[in-house]
């Protein structure tokens, strides 16, 4: 099926600001709450949110095989489970409805009243019910930096790292959409030179610059997903801040890995950008040496040129950009991650989420965490107000942005922004 929604010459009859993340070539999917307290599935063009539930009730998706209430639900899970053919049909139809010369909705004032909302008049919600969440560790630069800090610099990467996409299972219950604040976690830490742990708020709360992909139903239990088919089961991507408490993590992670240091909060951008929309931005992934085992060997360009930045905004003050990186730096691709995840027969369902792992580039200003940017707190960053940051302070807001751009179009993700609040009092 053709992807004419990607046609760079297309224009919308809805106004789209210059350098918007959401031209008619994007057509992301999300879930939002209207002023009338109605939850609906929708898309976005420019600064307008579009109620797809209302569009369906008005007959704009006629001819596409869908349940009558497909877009009246409070998550995208059922839509995602319908698979790639249906995603593409809906995206193409939306592109047609809002194409500049299509008068069907453009000239119908009554329909527009119930279909189109300004983005300031809605509240974005979590787009999917995330059943399972896996976080990978797929940036060679990040893994090397962390290995240099905490192990022998000459052997920064552990022996398995160049052979498998390392990952761990996370906690989906504390994944929140952009705009929802998170609290500094409480936990055990081991102070320097101490032999017994202490309890209290984490002193080393960090962001992790990541992206995440959302899957559809991919396999049955016991069956694997081949690496060169894996992208067919990826609905789209979001920006992802996988908050970390480095002092809690240092004490707890041996021998089983991350636990309370990671599961207290993760933030995602609310609009899921489809793989179809990202198609024009494919690039080659980094060379892999040694060559992976056959089930991980991939063909074609499997990386994506997505420009990323992280800013820290102290309360009521101007933000400071602290990192600029790119998703294309990732050593292991999404296709390899999903193929490896299922090689043992692990079942993957619609609405599952896979985090990329911290995205760090080759230069110090492209590192994807405060742990690396300040090298464990040894080199504090200076904010525009003159204050310094070794890690994230209470009432700081961390803002992640990401977009792709070529000579003709720009496709973006909006923002993943979340404020760090002080720890809540301990109940007893």
Coordinates of C-alpha atoms in Angstrom, one line a residue:
X1 CA 0.0 0.0 0.0
X2 CA 1.5 3.4 -1.0
X3 CA 2.5 5.9 1.7
X4 CA 1.2 9.0 0.0
X5 CA 0.8 10.7 3.4
X6 CA 4.6 11.1 3.2
X7 CA 4.4 13.3 0.0
X8 CA 6.6 16.3 0.9
X9 CA 4.6 18.5 -1.4
X10 CA 1.4 18.1 0.5
X11 CA -0.1 21.1 2.3
X12 CA -2.9 21.2 4.9
X13 CA -5.8 23.6 5.0
X14 CA -5.1 23.8 8.7
X15 CA -2.4 26.4 9.4
X16 CA 1.0 24.9 10.3
X17 CA 3.7 27.2 11.9
X18 CA 7.1 27.2 10.3
X19 CA 9.4 24.5 11.9
X20 CA 6.4 22.8 13.4
X21 CA 7.0 19.2 14.6
X22 CA 3.5 18.3 13.2
X23 CA 3.1 19.0 9.5
X24 CA 0.6 17.0 7.5
X25 CA 3.4 14.6 6.7
X26 CA 3.6 13.5 10.4
X27 CA 0.1 12.5 11.5
X28 CA 1.0 11.0 14.9
X29 CA -1.4 9.3 17.2
X30 CA -2.4 10.0 20.8
X31 CA -5.1 10.2 23.4
X32 CA -6.5 13.4 24.8
X33 CA -9.1 14.9 27.1
X34 CA -11.4 17.7 25.8
X35 CA -12.8 20.6 27.9
X36 CA -16.0 18.6 28.0
X37 CA -14.2 15.8 29.8
X38 CA -14.4 13.5 26.8
X39 CA -11.5 11.1 26.2
X40 CA -10.8 10.4 22.6
X41 CA -8.1 9.1 20.3
X42 CA -6.7 11.7 18.0
X43 CA -4.0 13.1 15.8
X44 CA -2.3 16.5 15.4
X45 CA -1.5 18.9 12.6
X46 CA 0.2 22.1 13.5
X47 CA -1.3 23.5 16.8
X48 CA -4.5 21.6 16.3
X49 CA -5.6 18.3 17.9
X50 CA -8.1 16.3 15.8
X51 CA -10.8 14.1 17.4
X52 CA -10.7 10.8 15.4
X53 CA -13.6 9.5 17.4
X54 CA -15.8 12.3 16.1
X55 CA -14.4 11.8 12.6
X56 CA -15.4 8.1 12.7
X57 CA -18.9 8.9 14.0
X58 CA -19.3 11.4 11.1
X59 CA -18.4 8.8 8.5
X60 CA -15.0 10.1 7.5
X61 CA -13.4 6.6 7.8
X62 CA -16.1 4.9 5.7
X63 CA -14.7 2.0 3.7
X64 CA -12.0 1.1 6.2
X65 CA -12.8 -2.1 8.2
X66 CA -13.0 -0.9 11.8
X67 CA -15.2 -1.5 14.8
X68 CA -17.7 1.4 15.3
X69 CA -16.0 2.5 18.5
X70 CA -12.4 2.1 17.5
X71 CA -11.5 5.7 18.2
X72 CA -13.8 6.3 21.2
X73 CA -11.6 4.3 23.5
X74 CA -9.2 5.7 26.1
X75 CA -6.1 3.9 24.7
X76 CA -4.6 3.1 21.3
X77 CA -4.1 -0.6 22.2
X78 CA -6.9 -2.0 20.1
X79 CA -6.1 0.2 17.1
X80 CA -2.4 -0.9 17.3
X81 CA -3.4 -4.5 17.4
X82 CA -5.1 -4.2 14.0
X83 CA -1.6 -4.0 12.4
X84 CA 0.4 -2.1 9.8
X85 CA -2.2 -2.2 6.9
X86 CA -4.8 -0.5 9.1
X87 CA -2.4 2.0 10.5
X88 CA -1.4 3.0 7.0
X89 CA -5.0 3.2 5.7
X90 CA -6.0 5.5 8.6
X91 CA -2.9 7.7 8.2
X92 CA -3.5 8.0 4.4
X93 CA -7.2 8.9 5.0
X94 CA -6.3 11.6 7.5
X95 CA -3.8 13.0 5.1
X96 CA -6.6 13.2 2.5
X97 CA -9.1 14.7 4.8
X98 CA -6.8 17.6 5.8
X99 CA -5.1 18.1 2.3
X100 CA -5.5 21.7 1.3
X101 CA -7.8 21.1 -1.7
X102 CA -10.2 18.7 0.1
X103 CA -13.3 20.6 0.9
X104 CA -15.3 17.8 2.6
X105 CA -14.4 18.8 6.2
X106 CA -12.7 22.1 5.4
X107 CA -16.0 23.7 4.3
X108 CA -18.2 22.1 6.9
X109 CA -18.3 24.4 9.9
X110 CA -20.6 22.2 12.0
X111 CA -18.2 19.2 11.7
X112 CA -15.1 21.3 12.4
X113 CA -16.6 22.4 15.7
X114 CA -16.6 18.8 17.0
X115 CA -13.5 17.6 15.3
X116 CA -10.8 20.2 15.7
X117 CA -9.5 21.6 19.0
X118 CA -6.6 24.0 19.6
X119 CA -3.8 22.2 21.4
X120 CA -4.1 24.5 24.4
X121 CA -7.7 23.4 25.0
X122 CA -7.0 19.7 25.5
X123 CA -5.0 17.6 28.0
X124 CA -2.8 14.9 26.6
X125 CA -3.0 11.5 28.3
X126 CA -0.9 8.3 28.2
X127 CA -1.5 7.0 24.7
X128 CA -1.4 3.3 25.4
X129 CA -2.0 1.0 28.3
X130 CA 1.6 -0.3 28.6
X131 CA 1.4 -4.0 29.6
X132 CA 5.1 -4.7 29.6
X133 CA 8.2 -2.4 29.4
X134 CA 11.7 -3.4 28.6
X135 CA 14.7 -1.0 28.8
X136 CA 17.8 -1.7 26.7
X137 CA 21.4 -0.5 27.1
X138 CA 22.3 0.0 23.4
X139 CA 24.5 3.1 23.2
X140 CA 28.1 2.0 22.9
X141 CA 29.3 5.5 23.9
X142 CA 27.1 5.5 27.0
X143 CA 28.0 2.0 28.1
X144 CA 31.7 2.8 27.6
X145 CA 31.4 6.0 29.6
X146 CA 29.7 4.2 32.5
X147 CA 32.2 1.4 32.3
X148 CA 35.1 3.8 32.5
X149 CA 33.6 5.5 35.5
X150 CA 32.8 2.4 37.6
X151 CA 35.2 -0.3 36.2
X152 CA 38.6 -0.6 34.5
X153 CA 38.7 2.0 31.7
X154 CA 40.7 -0.4 29.6
X155 CA 37.8 -2.9 29.8
X156 CA 34.8 -0.6 29.9
X157 CA 32.5 -2.8 28.0
X158 CA 31.6 -6.2 29.5
X159 CA 32.3 -9.2 27.3
X160 CA 28.6 -9.7 26.3
X161 CA 27.9 -6.2 25.2
X162 CA 29.1 -6.4 21.6
X163 CA 27.2 -9.7 21.1
X164 CA 23.7 -9.0 22.4
X165 CA 21.4 -6.0 23.0
X166 CA 21.6 -6.0 26.8
X167 CA 18.3 -5.1 28.5
X168 CA 16.2 -5.6 31.6
X169 CA 12.5 -5.6 32.4
X170 CA 11.2 -2.4 33.9
X171 CA 8.0 -1.3 35.6
X172 CA 5.1 0.0 33.5
X173 CA 2.9 1.3 36.4
X174 CA 5.0 4.5 36.8
X175 CA 5.3 5.5 33.2
X176 CA 3.6 8.9 32.8
X177 CA 3.0 11.3 29.9
X178 CA 4.8 14.6 29.5
X179 CA 3.6 17.3 31.9
X180 CA 3.0 15.0 34.9
X181 CA 5.5 15.8 37.7
X182 CA 7.5 13.1 39.5
X183 CA 8.8 12.9 43.1
X184 CA 12.3 12.4 44.2
X185 CA 12.5 8.8 45.4
X186 CA 13.4 7.5 48.8
X187 CA 15.7 4.5 49.2
X188 CA 18.8 3.0 50.7
X189 CA 22.2 4.4 49.7
X190 CA 25.8 3.7 50.8
X191 CA 27.7 6.9 51.6
X192 CA 31.3 7.1 50.6
X193 CA 33.6 5.3 53.1
X194 CA 30.6 3.9 54.9
X195 CA 30.0 0.1 55.6
X196 CA 26.3 0.2 56.3
X197 CA 23.6 1.9 54.2
X198 CA 21.4 4.9 55.2
X199 CA 17.8 5.7 54.2
X200 CA 16.5 8.9 52.8
X201 CA 15.8 10.9 49.6
X202 CA 18.1 10.2 46.7
X203 CA 20.7 12.9 46.3
X204 CA 21.7 11.9 42.7
X205 CA 18.5 12.0 40.6
X206 CA 19.3 11.9 36.9
X207 CA 17.6 12.0 33.6
X208 CA 18.3 9.5 30.8
X209 CA 17.8 10.7 27.2
X210 CA 16.1 7.8 25.5
X211 CA 13.5 7.0 22.8
X212 CA 11.1 4.2 23.1
X213 CA 9.1 2.2 20.5
X214 CA 5.6 0.8 20.9
X215 CA 4.8 -2.7 19.5
X216 CA 1.8 -4.5 18.1
X217 CA 1.1 -8.2 18.7
X218 CA 4.2 -9.8 17.3
X219 CA 4.2 -13.5 18.0
X220 CA 2.8 -16.4 20.0
X221 CA 4.7 -17.8 23.0
X222 CA 7.6 -19.9 21.8
X223 CA 7.9 -18.1 18.5
X224 CA 10.6 -15.6 17.5
X225 CA 10.4 -12.5 15.4
X226 CA 13.0 -12.4 12.5
X227 CA 15.2 -9.4 12.5
X228 CA 14.3 -8.4 9.0
X229 CA 10.5 -8.5 9.8
X230 CA 10.8 -6.9 13.2
X231 CA 9.9 -3.3 12.1
X232 CA 6.5 -4.6 10.8
X233 CA 5.5 -5.0 14.4
X234 CA 6.6 -1.5 15.6
X235 CA 3.8 1.0 15.6
X236 CA 5.9 4.1 16.3
X237 CA 8.2 5.9 18.7
X238 CA 8.1 8.4 21.5
X239 CA 10.6 10.5 23.4
X240 CA 11.5 8.9 26.7
X241 CA 13.1 10.1 30.0
X242 CA 13.9 7.1 32.1
X243 CA 14.6 8.8 35.4
X244 CA 17.4 7.3 37.5
X245 CA 18.5 7.6 41.1
X246 CA 22.3 7.0 40.8
X247 CA 23.1 6.6 44.5
X248 CA 20.3 4.1 45.0
X249 CA 21.3 2.3 41.9
X250 CA 25.0 2.0 42.9
X251 CA 24.0 0.3 46.1
X252 CA 21.3 -2.1 44.8
X253 CA 22.3 -3.1 41.2
X254 CA 24.7 -5.9 42.2
X255 CA 24.0 -8.7 41.3
X256 CA 20.6 -8.4 39.6
X257 CA 20.7 -4.9 38.0
X258 CA 18.3 -1.9 38.3
X259 CA 15.4 -1.9 40.7
X260 CA 14.1 0.9 42.8
X261 CA 16.6 3.4 41.2
X262 CA 14.7 3.1 38.0
X263 CA 11.1 2.1 38.6
X264 CA 10.0 5.2 40.5
X265 CA 9.2 7.2 37.3
X266 CA 9.6 7.3 33.5
X267 CA 8.2 10.0 31.3
X268 CA 7.2 9.8 27.6
X269 CA 6.0 12.3 25.0
X270 CA 2.3 11.8 24.3
X271 CA 2.2 11.7 20.5
X272 CA 3.4 8.4 18.9
X273 CA 5.1 9.1 15.6
X274 CA 4.6 6.2 13.3
X275 CA 7.4 4.2 11.6
X276 CA 5.8 5.3 8.3
X277 CA 6.3 8.9 9.1
X278 CA 9.9 8.3 10.0
X279 CA 10.7 6.4 6.8
X280 CA 12.3 9.3 4.9
X281 CA 14.9 9.6 7.7
X282 CA 16.5 6.2 7.6
X283 CA 20.3 6.0 7.8
X284 CA 22.9 3.3 8.2
X285 CA 23.6 2.2 11.8
X286 CA 27.1 2.0 13.2
X287 CA 29.4 -0.8 12.0
X288 CA 29.1 -3.8 14.3
X289 CA 32.4 -5.6 15.2
X290 CA 32.4 -8.5 15.8
X291 CA 29.7 -9.4 13.4
X292 CA 26.5 -10.4 15.3
X293 CA 25.3 -14.0 15.3
X294 CA 23.0 -14.8 12.3
X295 CA 19.7 -14.1 14.0
X296 CA 20.8 -10.5 14.6
X297 CA 22.3 -9.8 11.2
X298 CA 20.2 -7.1 9.5
X299 CA 19.9 -5.8 5.9
X300 CA 19.4 -2.2 4.8
X301 CA 19.4 1.1 6.7
X302 CA 17.9 0.3 10.1
X303 CA 18.8 3.5 12.1
X304 CA 17.0 6.8 12.0
X305 CA 18.4 10.3 12.0
X306 CA 16.5 11.9 14.9
X307 CA 18.1 15.0 16.4
X308 CA 17.7 15.2 20.2
X309 CA 18.2 17.8 22.9
X310 CA 17.8 18.0 26.6
X311 CA 17.2 21.2 28.6
X312 CA 17.0 21.8 32.3
X313 CA 14.7 24.6 33.5
X314 CA 15.0 25.8 37.1
X315 CA 11.6 26.9 38.5
X316 CA 10.4 30.2 37.0
X317 CA 13.7 30.7 35.2
X318 CA 15.1 30.3 31.7
X319 CA 16.0 26.8 30.5
X320 CA 19.6 25.7 29.6
X321 CA 20.2 23.2 26.9
X322 CA 22.7 20.7 28.4
X323 CA 22.9 18.0 25.7
X324 CA 22.4 17.6 21.9
X325 CA 22.6 14.0 20.6
X326 CA 21.1 11.8 17.8
X327 CA 19.2 8.5 17.8
X328 CA 21.4 7.3 14.9
X329 CA 24.3 6.8 17.2
X330 CA 22.7 3.7 18.8
X331 CA 24.8 0.6 18.3
X332 CA 21.9 -1.9 18.4
X333 CA 18.9 -1.1 16.3
X334 CA 15.2 -1.4 17.2
X335 CA 14.9 -4.4 14.8
X336 CA 17.8 -6.2 16.6
X337 CA 16.4 -5.4 20.0
X338 CA 13.0 -6.9 19.1
X339 CA 14.5 -9.9 17.4
X340 CA 16.7 -10.6 20.4
X341 CA 13.8 -10.0 22.8
X342 CA 11.8 -12.8 21.1
X343 CA 14.6 -15.2 20.2
X344 CA 13.7 -17.3 23.3
X345 CA 10.0 -17.2 22.5
X346 CA 9.0 -14.3 24.7
X347 CA 5.6 -13.0 23.7
X348 CA 5.2 -9.4 22.6
X349 CA 1.8 -7.7 22.8
X350 CA 0.1 -4.6 21.4
X351 CA 1.0 -1.7 23.7
X352 CA 4.3 -3.1 24.9
X353 CA 7.1 -0.5 25.1
X354 CA 10.8 -0.9 24.6
X355 CA 13.3 1.8 25.7
X356 CA 16.4 2.4 23.7
X357 CA 18.7 2.9 26.6
X358 CA 20.5 6.2 27.2
X359 CA 21.5 7.8 23.9
X360 CA 25.0 9.3 24.1
X361 CA 27.0 10.5 21.2
X362 CA 30.8 10.7 20.6
X363 CA 31.4 14.2 22.1
X364 CA 30.9 15.4 25.7
X365 CA 28.1 17.7 24.7
X366 CA 26.2 14.8 23.3
X367 CA 26.1 12.6 26.4
X368 CA 22.6 11.5 27.5
X369 CA 22.7 11.8 31.3
X370 CA 24.0 14.1 34.0
X371 CA 26.1 11.1 35.2
X372 CA 28.2 11.5 32.0
X373 CA 27.8 15.3 31.4
X374 CA 29.2 16.1 34.8
X375 CA 31.3 12.9 34.9
X376 CA 29.8 11.7 38.2
X377 CA 29.4 15.2 39.6
X378 CA 33.1 16.2 39.2
X379 CA 32.4 18.8 36.5
X380 CA 29.2 20.7 37.3
X381 CA 27.1 22.3 34.6
X382 CA 26.4 26.1 34.8
X383 CA 22.8 27.2 34.2
X384 CA 21.9 30.5 32.6
X385 CA 20.9 31.9 36.0
X386 CA 24.5 31.1 37.2
X387 CA 23.5 28.2 39.4
X388 CA 25.3 24.8 39.0
X389 CA 24.0 21.3 38.5
X390 CA 25.7 18.1 39.3
X391 CA 22.4 16.2 39.1
X392 CA 18.8 17.3 39.0
X393 CA 17.5 19.6 41.7
X394 CA 14.1 19.7 43.2
X395 CA 11.6 21.8 41.1
X396 CA 13.8 21.5 38.0
X397 CA 12.0 20.6 34.8
X398 CA 13.8 18.3 32.4
X399 CA 12.7 18.9 28.8
X400 CA 13.5 16.5 26.0
X401 CA 12.9 17.4 22.3
X402 CA 13.4 15.5 19.1
X403 CA 12.8 15.9 15.4
X404 CA 14.0 14.7 12.0
X405 CA 14.7 17.1 9.1
X406 CA 15.8 16.9 5.5
X407 CA 15.7 19.3 2.6
X408 CA 11.9 19.2 2.3
X409 CA 10.2 18.3 5.6
X410 CA 10.6 18.3 9.4
X411 CA 8.9 15.6 11.5
X412 CA 9.0 16.0 15.3
X413 CA 7.9 14.5 18.6
X414 CA 7.0 17.6 20.5
X415 CA 8.3 17.6 24.1
X416 CA 8.8 15.2 26.9
X417 CA 8.8 17.6 29.9
X418 CA 8.6 16.6 33.6
X419 CA 9.2 18.5 36.8
X420 CA 11.1 16.9 39.7
X421 CA 9.3 17.5 43.0
X422 CA 10.7 16.9 46.5
X423 CA 10.3 13.5 48.0
X424 CA 6.9 12.8 49.7
X425 CA 6.9 12.2 53.5
X426 CA 7.4 8.6 54.5
X427 CA 4.3 6.9 55.7
X428 CA 4.6 4.9 58.9

